[in-house]
Tab-separated table of C-alpha atoms in Angstrom:
chain	number	residue	atom	x	y	z
A	9	MET	CA	218.006	-6.114	85.076
A	10	LEU	CA	219.160	-4.626	81.823
A	11	TYR	CA	221.020	-8.146	80.594
A	12	PRO	CA	220.037	-11.001	82.164
A	13	GLU	CA	222.382	-13.997	81.989
A	14	ASP	CA	219.408	-16.952	81.798
A	15	ALA	CA	217.930	-17.365	77.982
A	16	GLY	CA	214.149	-17.084	79.939
A	17	ASN	CA	214.727	-13.882	81.488
A	18	LEU	CA	216.282	-12.476	78.184
A	19	ASN	CA	213.184	-13.297	76.755
A	20	ARG	CA	211.192	-11.617	79.334
A	21	VAL	CA	213.204	-8.106	78.749
A	22	ARG	CA	213.591	-8.921	75.414
A	23	ASN	CA	210.983	-5.771	74.393
A	24	ASN	CA	212.007	-3.293	77.409
A	25	PRO	CA	213.741	0.094	75.825
A	26	ASP	CA	216.376	-0.287	78.459
A	27	HIS	CA	217.181	-3.647	77.584
A	28	ILE	CA	217.195	-2.806	74.050
A	29	PHE	CA	219.201	0.234	74.706
A	30	PHE	CA	221.787	-1.427	76.435
A	31	LYS	CA	222.077	-4.681	74.013
A	32	ARG	CA	222.426	-1.888	71.229
A	33	PHE	CA	225.843	-0.449	72.865
A	34	GLY	CA	226.749	-4.198	74.223
A	35	GLU	CA	226.990	-5.572	70.463
A	36	GLN	CA	229.504	-2.423	69.765
A	37	VAL	CA	231.468	-3.721	72.479
A	38	PRO	CA	235.003	-5.525	71.711
A	39	LYS	CA	233.859	-9.105	72.684
A	40	PRO	CA	236.188	-9.711	75.628
A	41	GLU	CA	235.134	-6.278	77.721
A	42	TRP	CA	231.540	-7.776	77.166
A	43	ASN	CA	231.530	-11.253	78.235
A	44	HIS	CA	229.027	-12.702	76.949
A	45	PRO	CA	227.444	-15.471	77.586
A	46	GLY	CA	227.632	-14.114	81.566
A	47	THR	CA	227.295	-11.421	84.062
A	48	LYS	CA	227.144	-7.949	82.477
A	49	GLN	CA	229.244	-6.022	85.411
A	50	GLY	CA	231.614	-3.597	84.339
A	51	ILE	CA	232.164	-0.090	83.464
A	52	TYR	CA	230.610	1.458	80.134
A	53	PHE	CA	230.834	4.497	78.308
A	54	MET	CA	228.419	4.951	75.868
A	55	GLY	CA	226.597	8.103	73.812
A	56	PRO	CA	222.934	8.301	74.267
A	57	ASP	CA	221.901	6.615	71.080
A	58	ALA	CA	223.632	3.912	72.886
A	59	GLU	CA	227.256	4.104	71.281
A	60	TYR	CA	230.436	2.687	71.981
A	61	LEU	CA	232.907	4.867	73.418
A	62	GLU	CA	234.778	2.348	76.260
A	63	ALA	CA	234.226	-0.602	78.076
A	64	LYS	CA	235.755	-2.504	80.783
A	65	PHE	CA	234.111	-5.698	81.880
A	66	ALA	CA	234.448	-5.940	86.289
A	67	SER	CA	237.801	-4.163	87.041
A	68	SER	CA	239.506	-2.086	90.249
A	69	ASN	CA	242.783	-1.024	88.005
A	70	ALA	CA	242.749	2.540	88.564
A	71	ALA	CA	245.218	3.258	85.892
A	72	ASP	CA	243.660	1.204	82.894
A	73	ILE	CA	239.587	2.827	83.515
A	74	LEU	CA	241.332	6.712	83.940
A	75	ALA	CA	243.210	5.848	80.141
A	76	ARG	CA	239.962	4.504	79.184
A	77	MET	CA	237.563	7.230	80.167
A	78	LYS	CA	240.172	9.697	78.303
A	79	ARG	CA	239.730	7.795	74.804
A	80	ALA	CA	235.711	7.597	76.055
A	81	LEU	CA	236.893	11.927	75.612
A	82	VAL	CA	238.438	11.691	72.873
A	83	ARG	CA	235.946	9.437	70.986
A	84	TRP	CA	232.620	11.808	72.106
A	85	GLU	CA	234.354	14.867	71.504
A	86	SER	CA	234.232	13.237	67.650
A	87	LEU	CA	230.869	11.982	68.072
A	88	ARG	CA	229.451	15.248	69.623
A	89	GLN	CA	230.719	17.199	66.559
A	90	GLU	CA	229.356	14.301	63.964
A	91	LYS	CA	226.101	14.154	64.873
A	92	GLY	CA	225.935	17.579	66.576
A	93	TYR	CA	224.686	16.375	70.639
A	94	ALA	CA	224.350	19.306	72.332
A	95	ASN	CA	224.478	19.255	76.291
A	96	SER	CA	221.381	19.266	78.072
A	97	PRO	CA	220.263	19.042	81.934
A	98	ILE	CA	219.682	14.842	82.677
A	99	PRO	CA	216.375	14.088	83.188
A	100	GLN	CA	215.095	13.313	86.825
A	101	VAL	CA	214.043	9.876	87.511
A	102	THR	CA	212.027	9.093	90.698
A	103	THR	CA	213.223	5.705	92.028
A	104	GLY	CA	211.408	2.697	92.444
A	105	PRO	CA	211.254	-1.165	91.736
A	106	PRO	CA	212.555	-3.241	88.723
A	107	MET	CA	209.984	-2.155	85.232
A	108	TYR	CA	209.252	-5.784	85.259
A	109	LEU	CA	207.277	-5.932	88.455
A	110	ILE	CA	205.091	-2.319	87.310
A	111	GLY	CA	202.368	-3.301	85.601
A	112	ASP	CA	202.464	-7.005	86.420
A	113	LYS	CA	202.314	-7.412	90.260
A	114	PRO	CA	198.864	-5.655	91.509
A	115	MET	CA	200.842	-5.383	95.328
A	116	ILE	CA	204.587	-4.364	95.267
A	117	LEU	CA	206.385	-4.562	98.304
A	118	GLN	CA	209.690	-2.227	98.687
A	119	VAL	CA	211.947	-4.079	101.062
A	120	ASN	CA	214.726	-2.767	103.178
A	121	LEU	CA	217.441	-5.224	105.136
A	122	ARG	CA	219.627	-3.647	108.204
A	123	ASP	CA	221.960	-5.265	110.316
A	124	LEU	CA	220.844	-3.936	113.878
A	125	PRO	CA	223.097	-3.058	116.611
A	126	ARG	CA	224.172	-5.992	118.792
A	127	SER	CA	225.539	-4.563	121.886
A	128	SER	CA	227.568	-1.375	123.527
A	129	SER	CA	230.657	-2.612	122.877
A	130	ASP	CA	230.074	-4.073	119.238
A	131	ARG	CA	229.255	-1.910	116.207
A	132	SER	CA	228.840	-5.090	113.864
A	133	GLY	CA	225.114	-3.430	113.878
A	134	ALA	CA	225.614	-0.141	113.034
A	135	ARG	CA	224.341	1.294	109.655
A	136	PHE	CA	227.857	2.191	108.529
A	137	GLU	CA	231.082	0.154	109.515
A	138	ASP	CA	233.972	-1.539	108.371
A	139	VAL	CA	234.120	-5.453	108.767
A	140	GLY	CA	236.771	-6.088	107.149
A	141	ARG	CA	235.533	-7.197	103.781
A	142	MET	CA	238.753	-6.198	102.060
A	143	ASN	CA	240.454	-3.082	102.071
A	144	GLU	CA	240.259	-3.123	98.163
A	145	PRO	CA	238.121	-0.422	96.140
A	146	TRP	CA	235.863	-1.911	94.945
A	147	PHE	CA	234.301	-3.700	98.000
A	148	GLU	CA	234.093	-0.238	99.939
A	149	PHE	CA	230.117	-1.270	99.689
A	150	SER	CA	230.074	-3.924	102.772
A	151	LYS	CA	230.856	-1.303	104.750
A	152	TRP	CA	226.831	-0.173	104.601
A	153	ALA	CA	224.959	-2.544	106.775
A	154	TRP	CA	221.753	-1.717	104.424
A	155	ASN	CA	220.453	-2.667	101.140
A	156	GLN	CA	216.828	-2.603	99.415
A	157	ASN	CA	215.196	-5.597	97.783
A	158	TRP	CA	211.301	-5.716	95.891
A	159	ILE	CA	208.875	-8.157	95.715
A	160	GLY	CA	205.464	-8.637	93.359
A	161	LEU	CA	202.264	-10.205	95.376
A	162	ASP	CA	199.811	-11.649	92.788
A	163	ASP	CA	196.579	-10.916	94.956
A	164	PRO	CA	196.282	-8.118	98.189
A	165	LYS	CA	193.096	-9.526	98.988
A	166	ALA	CA	195.527	-12.338	100.062
A	167	PHE	CA	196.245	-10.105	103.240
A	168	VAL	CA	192.744	-9.324	104.212
A	169	THR	CA	189.738	-10.780	105.982
A	170	THR	CA	186.242	-9.838	108.193
A	171	SER	CA	187.582	-11.936	110.636
A	172	THR	CA	188.505	-10.548	114.533
A	173	ILE	CA	190.117	-13.647	115.330
A	174	ALA	CA	193.226	-14.346	113.916
A	175	VAL	CA	193.220	-16.549	110.923
A	176	PRO	CA	196.295	-17.741	108.557
A	177	VAL	CA	197.260	-15.798	105.663
A	178	SER	CA	197.504	-18.538	102.338
A	179	SER	CA	201.077	-20.442	103.173
A	180	ALA	CA	201.912	-19.695	99.279
A	181	VAL	CA	202.282	-16.263	100.221
A	182	VAL	CA	203.790	-16.438	103.237
A	183	ARG	CA	206.649	-19.016	102.251
A	184	LYS	CA	207.252	-16.564	99.155
A	185	ILE	CA	207.622	-14.009	101.289
A	186	ALA	CA	210.118	-15.774	103.242
A	187	MET	CA	212.411	-17.826	100.192
A	188	GLU	CA	212.588	-14.640	98.022
A	189	VAL	CA	213.393	-11.550	100.424
A	190	LEU	CA	213.559	-12.984	104.022
A	191	VAL	CA	217.710	-13.596	102.850
A	192	ASP	CA	220.472	-12.262	103.812
A	193	ASN	CA	222.005	-9.847	101.341
A	194	VAL	CA	222.510	-6.585	103.965
A	195	ARG	CA	225.996	-6.119	103.034
A	196	GLY	CA	225.861	-8.191	99.258
A	197	GLN	CA	224.162	-11.200	97.754
A	198	ALA	CA	222.687	-13.678	99.069
A	199	PRO	CA	220.775	-16.309	97.349
A	200	THR	CA	217.087	-17.074	97.366
A	201	TRP	CA	215.959	-19.650	100.010
A	202	ARG	CA	214.616	-23.029	98.365
A	203	SER	CA	211.588	-24.426	99.393
A	204	GLU	CA	213.303	-27.239	101.557
A	205	HIS	CA	215.625	-24.422	103.354
A	206	VAL	CA	211.682	-23.558	104.376
A	207	LYS	CA	211.269	-24.596	108.222
A	208	GLU	CA	208.798	-22.559	109.245
A	209	ALA	CA	206.704	-19.974	107.300
A	210	SER	CA	203.712	-18.925	109.087
A	211	LEU	CA	201.445	-15.812	109.329
A	212	THR	CA	197.831	-15.029	110.588
A	213	MET	CA	195.571	-12.089	110.009
A	214	ARG	CA	192.791	-10.481	112.128
A	215	ARG	CA	190.751	-7.161	111.636
A	216	PHE	CA	190.803	-4.785	114.398
A	217	ALA	CA	189.513	-1.901	113.581
A	218	VAL	CA	187.044	-0.411	110.256
A	219	SER	CA	186.293	3.247	109.949
A	220	GLY	CA	184.394	3.300	106.640
A	221	SER	CA	185.455	1.939	104.020
A	222	LYS	CA	188.866	1.026	105.399
A	223	SER	CA	189.613	-1.930	108.082
A	224	THR	CA	192.802	-2.093	109.591
A	225	MET	CA	194.711	-5.539	109.748
A	226	GLU	CA	196.659	-6.554	112.545
A	227	TYR	CA	199.771	-9.369	110.789
A	228	VAL	CA	201.785	-11.744	113.487
A	229	GLY	CA	203.996	-14.820	112.645
A	230	ARG	CA	207.139	-16.419	112.338
A	231	ALA	CA	209.506	-17.552	109.893
A	232	HIS	CA	212.885	-19.903	109.805
A	233	MET	CA	215.101	-20.800	106.689
A	234	GLU	CA	218.120	-23.318	107.346
A	235	ALA	CA	220.535	-24.387	104.727
A	236	GLY	CA	223.338	-26.113	106.290
A	237	SER	CA	224.897	-23.269	108.239
A	238	GLN	CA	223.133	-21.045	106.702
A	239	ALA	CA	220.057	-19.710	108.599
A	240	TYR	CA	217.646	-16.999	109.388
A	241	VAL	CA	214.648	-17.719	112.390
A	242	CYS	CA	212.607	-14.299	113.082
A	243	THR	CA	209.523	-13.142	114.102
A	244	ILE	CA	207.248	-11.025	112.009
A	245	TYR	CA	204.584	-8.068	113.086
A	246	GLY	CA	202.231	-5.852	110.716
A	247	GLN	CA	200.005	-3.413	110.112
A	248	GLY	CA	197.693	-3.015	106.515
A	249	VAL	CA	194.817	-0.645	105.950
A	250	TRP	CA	192.723	-1.742	103.294
A	251	ASN	CA	190.581	0.262	101.657
A	252	GLU	CA	187.507	-1.630	99.927
A	253	ALA	CA	186.447	1.320	98.087
A	254	THR	CA	189.629	1.205	96.182
A	255	GLN	CA	189.860	-2.364	96.504
A	256	GLN	CA	193.484	-1.401	97.586
A	257	PHE	CA	195.303	-0.862	100.387
A	258	ASP	CA	196.356	2.547	101.866
A	259	SER	CA	199.337	1.364	104.158
A	260	PHE	CA	200.827	-2.021	104.573
A	261	ASP	CA	203.620	-2.724	106.724
A	262	LEU	CA	205.444	-6.009	107.709
A	263	VAL	CA	209.173	-6.161	110.200
A	264	ALA	CA	210.820	-9.295	110.513
A	265	ILE	CA	212.940	-9.275	113.436
A	266	GLY	CA	215.587	-12.074	114.181
A	267	ASP	CA	219.225	-13.940	114.152
A	268	ARG	CA	221.088	-14.715	110.998
A	269	ARG	CA	224.051	-16.649	110.599
A	270	GLY	CA	226.343	-18.326	108.340
A	271	ALA	CA	227.792	-16.944	105.199
A	272	TRP	CA	227.052	-17.286	101.246
A	273	GLN	CA	229.558	-16.597	98.605
A	274	PHE	CA	228.676	-13.163	98.091
A	275	ASN	CA	227.224	-11.931	100.919
A	276	ASN	CA	230.309	-10.438	102.701
A	277	ARG	CA	230.130	-12.635	106.364
A	278	GLU	CA	233.545	-14.411	106.418
A	279	ASN	CA	233.817	-12.741	109.152
A	280	ASP	CA	230.621	-11.912	110.784
A	281	ARG	CA	228.692	-15.710	111.076
A	282	GLY	CA	227.370	-14.483	113.314
A	283	PRO	CA	224.146	-15.686	114.758
A	284	ALA	CA	223.704	-11.599	114.705
A	285	PRO	CA	220.514	-9.628	114.843
A	286	MET	CA	219.179	-8.543	111.343
A	287	GLY	CA	215.962	-6.779	110.481
A	288	VAL	CA	213.619	-6.859	107.171
A	289	ALA	CA	210.730	-4.092	106.578
A	290	LEU	CA	208.516	-4.726	104.045
A	291	SER	CA	206.265	-1.963	102.919
A	292	ILE	CA	203.792	-1.239	99.318
A	293	TRP	CA	204.984	0.867	97.150
A	294	LYS	CA	202.654	2.853	95.241
């Protein structure tokens, strides 16, 4: 989000303050450590006004990083005195969705994914488990069987009905959810599904309770995504409380549970290809 790799997304964030700050810093970084064009993952040391102190593109070399930390501290002491910087507390910022979703999408869903327990003798679905991916510190994160995504939707009313009998939710909306966030990035990175990978994506809705301006909806559905050896097949259930007065959902939750299988290049499933249970929970963010 700070510095996308492709021209289209770079253009999208060109006026974002966080991108501008990071870009100013990057313009001072020695070219080999800025890795441009390309991903900007790395270890960066910067001053409060984006001043360059040190930088290293993607590295787990502890000795090298320690040396860079020491150089950065020396440069910081000089910079601090030169500009009269004084220590002050780092402000607390509430975490939330990516900036490009806020203000652009009227309905934002927080997505939590995790492996699910398999059996009493198999702890592979535990929230924290050494799956044997790699023993380097760089891959310590892969032991955590949990991850988070976000998705923005254009029309909350796509999930609203006055029918007490189940009727379909827009196929385009359901397919968007299936393609973008019903993915296996529990322990790493997985690409979104392409349209041809979606074999089934259906969701029905019905209104089963009304109280004043509030209507409670029930959602039931299925999804089946498959791309060769990779797949996720799940059932979906959810509920939402639509507030007619505010034209917003007071609450909205969907849960998808099913078996995933296969491995992507960066999702750390080489030794755990399944089939194995995985859950995805989607909740409205306000």
